Amino acid sequence: VLKPVLSAAEAMAKDAPILHERLASVSSPALRPGGLLDDDAESQQTNVANQFEFVLGDSEQGFKDADVIVEKETTTQAVHQGYIEPQAAVAQWQTDGKLTIWSSSQGQFTVRDHTARFLGIPVAQVKAVPMEIGGGFGAKGITYVEPVAALLARKSGRAVKVQLSRPEVFEGTGPTSGTQIKV
């Protein structure tokens, strides 16, 4: 039985069960099989999907020159944005083999690129049209239903609309992840 991990700190602990053996290889092209840094090093065994360090200027000199140094560490929990409108898309194939997708997305280029890759067609054959959205708060930049609508439209030869139900939105469209931040 796998013990539940309920916070970012628990997931990052040294003794936390590894949920994806090569997680680092998923988010870093250099670590993917055949990538520049591909190896099976122990350091790749982590639940940390990404780390960011932002540095502006000469931070070492800044610390030396500072009269006071304040450090703060905080955490955030996973949370769903709670937007009103669910993910929805309409896909239609033209007679020339090109695809048009209308969707409630904040990331039309991502929709275009992911859908083209999913279907194995050139990006130039996909036109993604952004529609007004009923809330997103940054959560509708991910491709969810558009490739499904496109595939069903191709199979049926008709325009197809796919829209998630409210429960499907909460169960299937990942919330923001929990974080641990040190400033």
Tab-separated table of C-alpha atoms in Angstrom:
chain	number	residue	atom	x	y	z
A	1	VAL	CA	0.000	0.000	0.000
A	2	LEU	CA	1.396	3.371	-1.042
A	3	LYS	CA	1.274	5.963	1.741
A	4	PRO	CA	-0.503	9.147	0.548
A	5	VAL	CA	1.658	12.215	0.018
A	6	LEU	CA	-0.367	15.318	0.805
A	7	SER	CA	2.092	18.186	0.485
A	8	ALA	CA	4.949	19.334	-1.717
A	9	ALA	CA	7.362	19.000	1.227
A	10	GLU	CA	6.343	15.359	1.783
A	11	ALA	CA	6.753	14.599	-1.930
A	12	MET	CA	10.265	16.112	-1.935
A	13	ALA	CA	11.459	14.300	1.210
A	14	LYS	CA	14.411	11.956	0.716
A	15	ASP	CA	12.379	8.934	1.861
A	16	ALA	CA	9.293	9.756	-0.255
A	17	PRO	CA	8.208	6.980	-2.618
A	18	ILE	CA	9.241	7.772	-6.193
A	19	LEU	CA	6.068	8.153	-8.252
A	20	HIS	CA	7.728	8.354	-11.684
A	21	GLU	CA	11.140	6.728	-11.935
A	22	ARG	CA	12.431	9.091	-14.617
A	23	LEU	CA	10.487	12.258	-13.828
A	24	ALA	CA	13.471	14.484	-14.591
A	25	SER	CA	13.639	13.008	-18.093
A	26	VAL	CA	10.045	14.064	-18.785
A	27	SER	CA	10.605	17.788	-18.232
A	28	SER	CA	14.218	18.111	-19.414
A	29	PRO	CA	15.130	17.202	-23.017
A	30	ALA	CA	18.771	16.732	-22.008
A	31	LEU	CA	17.763	13.961	-19.591
A	32	ARG	CA	15.444	12.091	-21.951
A	33	PRO	CA	16.669	8.750	-23.301
A	34	GLY	CA	19.391	9.554	-25.815
A	35	GLY	CA	19.669	13.132	-24.518
A	36	LEU	CA	22.953	14.842	-23.754
A	37	LEU	CA	22.820	14.026	-20.033
A	38	ASP	CA	20.959	10.716	-20.241
A	39	ASP	CA	22.093	8.335	-17.544
A	40	ASP	CA	20.583	6.364	-14.705
A	41	ALA	CA	22.213	8.439	-11.984
A	42	GLU	CA	20.690	8.269	-8.527
A	43	SER	CA	20.178	12.044	-8.653
A	44	GLN	CA	17.383	11.536	-11.194
A	45	GLN	CA	15.275	9.659	-8.645
A	46	THR	CA	13.040	12.491	-7.469
A	47	ASN	CA	9.449	13.658	-7.358
A	48	VAL	CA	10.563	17.215	-8.140
A	49	ALA	CA	9.375	17.985	-11.666
A	50	ASN	CA	11.104	21.350	-11.947
A	51	GLN	CA	13.249	23.797	-10.020
A	52	PHE	CA	13.742	27.473	-10.779
A	53	GLU	CA	16.383	29.867	-9.526
A	54	PHE	CA	16.052	33.519	-10.441
A	55	VAL	CA	19.132	35.703	-9.999
A	56	LEU	CA	19.363	39.376	-10.890
A	57	GLY	CA	22.733	41.094	-10.637
A	58	ASP	CA	25.607	40.004	-8.415
A	59	SER	CA	23.755	38.356	-5.532
A	60	GLU	CA	26.926	37.462	-3.607
A	61	GLN	CA	28.045	41.092	-3.619
A	62	GLY	CA	24.534	42.189	-2.735
A	63	PHE	CA	24.567	39.980	0.365
A	64	LYS	CA	28.006	41.315	1.357
A	65	ASP	CA	26.813	44.926	1.003
A	66	ALA	CA	23.437	44.418	2.709
A	67	ASP	CA	22.766	45.885	6.143
A	68	VAL	CA	19.981	43.371	6.744
A	69	ILE	CA	19.252	40.024	5.087
A	70	VAL	CA	15.711	38.667	5.266
A	71	GLU	CA	14.923	35.119	4.177
A	72	LYS	CA	11.432	33.687	3.896
A	73	GLU	CA	10.211	30.200	3.144
A	74	THR	CA	6.590	29.470	2.315
A	75	THR	CA	4.468	26.719	0.831
A	76	THR	CA	1.347	26.616	-1.287
A	77	GLN	CA	-1.144	23.790	-1.620
A	78	ALA	CA	-2.515	22.327	-4.816
A	79	VAL	CA	-5.653	24.218	-5.788
A	80	HIS	CA	-8.028	24.234	-8.744
A	81	GLN	CA	-8.716	27.631	-10.289
A	82	GLY	CA	-12.480	27.108	-10.130
A	83	TYR	CA	-13.360	28.809	-13.411
A	84	ILE	CA	-17.021	28.804	-14.424
A	85	GLU	CA	-16.843	27.588	-18.039
A	86	PRO	CA	-15.565	24.035	-18.618
A	87	GLN	CA	-13.033	23.130	-21.287
A	88	ALA	CA	-14.801	22.941	-24.645
A	89	ALA	CA	-13.742	22.675	-28.276
A	90	VAL	CA	-15.291	22.389	-31.719
A	91	ALA	CA	-13.210	20.806	-34.465
A	92	GLN	CA	-13.956	20.736	-38.186
A	93	TRP	CA	-11.933	19.376	-41.090
A	94	GLN	CA	-12.021	21.200	-44.423
A	95	THR	CA	-12.095	19.429	-47.776
A	96	ASP	CA	-8.435	20.378	-48.340
A	97	GLY	CA	-7.392	18.334	-45.267
A	98	LYS	CA	-6.890	21.318	-42.994
A	99	LEU	CA	-8.299	21.403	-39.484
A	100	THR	CA	-9.923	24.320	-37.659
A	101	ILE	CA	-10.411	24.189	-33.897
A	102	TRP	CA	-12.423	26.709	-31.895
A	103	SER	CA	-11.810	26.392	-28.174
A	104	SER	CA	-12.001	28.153	-24.840
A	105	SER	CA	-8.257	28.214	-24.372
A	106	GLN	CA	-5.615	30.662	-23.230
A	107	GLY	CA	-2.957	28.890	-25.287
A	108	GLN	CA	-3.963	28.643	-28.925
A	109	PHE	CA	-0.423	28.017	-30.189
A	110	THR	CA	-0.080	25.189	-27.683
A	111	VAL	CA	-3.450	23.802	-28.821
A	112	ARG	CA	-2.324	23.984	-32.446
A	113	ASP	CA	1.076	22.394	-31.817
A	114	HIS	CA	-0.138	19.611	-29.497
A	115	THR	CA	-3.082	18.717	-31.710
A	116	ALA	CA	-0.865	18.544	-34.804
A	117	ARG	CA	1.645	16.350	-32.973
A	118	PHE	CA	-1.108	14.110	-31.569
A	119	LEU	CA	-2.640	13.615	-35.023
A	120	GLY	CA	0.733	13.324	-36.782
A	121	ILE	CA	0.060	16.181	-39.200
A	122	PRO	CA	2.040	19.342	-40.008
A	123	VAL	CA	1.351	22.332	-37.759
A	124	ALA	CA	0.532	24.368	-40.882
A	125	GLN	CA	-2.598	22.230	-41.366
A	126	VAL	CA	-4.088	23.252	-38.000
A	127	LYS	CA	-5.781	26.574	-37.312
A	128	ALA	CA	-6.632	27.160	-33.647
A	129	VAL	CA	-9.164	29.944	-33.108
A	130	PRO	CA	-9.391	31.412	-29.599
A	131	MET	CA	-12.878	32.026	-28.270
A	132	GLU	CA	-13.886	34.186	-25.332
A	133	ILE	CA	-13.546	32.184	-22.164
A	134	GLY	CA	-15.632	32.078	-19.021
A	135	GLY	CA	-12.637	32.250	-16.720
A	136	GLY	CA	-9.346	30.454	-16.793
A	137	PHE	CA	-6.936	32.148	-14.406
A	138	GLY	CA	-3.990	30.610	-16.248
A	139	ALA	CA	-5.431	27.085	-16.215
A	140	LYS	CA	-6.651	27.003	-19.809
A	141	GLY	CA	-3.238	27.126	-21.440
A	142	ILE	CA	-3.085	23.333	-21.552
A	143	THR	CA	-4.480	21.139	-24.311
A	144	TYR	CA	-7.190	18.764	-23.068
A	145	VAL	CA	-10.218	18.253	-25.333
A	146	GLU	CA	-9.059	19.727	-28.651
A	147	PRO	CA	-7.228	16.642	-30.010
A	148	VAL	CA	-10.181	14.456	-29.010
A	149	ALA	CA	-12.616	16.703	-30.892
A	150	ALA	CA	-10.277	16.733	-33.910
A	151	LEU	CA	-9.924	12.953	-33.975
A	152	LEU	CA	-13.689	12.406	-33.655
A	153	ALA	CA	-14.353	15.000	-36.367
A	154	ARG	CA	-11.927	13.238	-38.707
A	155	LYS	CA	-13.528	9.851	-38.005
A	156	SER	CA	-17.101	11.129	-38.415
A	157	GLY	CA	-16.533	13.542	-41.299
A	158	ARG	CA	-18.529	16.169	-39.393
A	159	ALA	CA	-17.855	19.020	-37.000
A	160	VAL	CA	-17.605	17.733	-33.431
A	161	LYS	CA	-17.935	19.537	-30.112
A	162	VAL	CA	-16.398	18.105	-26.958
A	163	GLN	CA	-17.188	19.736	-23.627
A	164	LEU	CA	-16.230	18.502	-20.190
A	165	SER	CA	-18.826	18.248	-17.435
A	166	ARG	CA	-18.195	20.036	-14.155
A	167	PRO	CA	-17.046	16.833	-12.394
A	168	GLU	CA	-14.754	16.049	-15.360
A	169	VAL	CA	-13.176	19.505	-15.052
A	170	PHE	CA	-12.289	18.904	-11.406
A	171	GLU	CA	-11.205	15.281	-11.884
A	172	GLY	CA	-9.357	15.535	-15.182
A	173	THR	CA	-7.798	18.981	-15.575
A	174	GLY	CA	-4.963	19.131	-13.107
A	175	PRO	CA	-4.950	21.924	-10.567
A	176	THR	CA	-1.949	24.088	-9.883
A	177	SER	CA	0.700	22.117	-8.058
A	178	GLY	CA	1.793	22.667	-4.508
A	179	THR	CA	5.057	24.546	-4.110
A	180	GLN	CA	7.794	25.183	-1.605
A	181	ILE	CA	9.377	28.609	-2.083
A	182	LYS	CA	12.479	30.084	-0.470
A	183	VAL	CA	13.284	33.771	-1.002
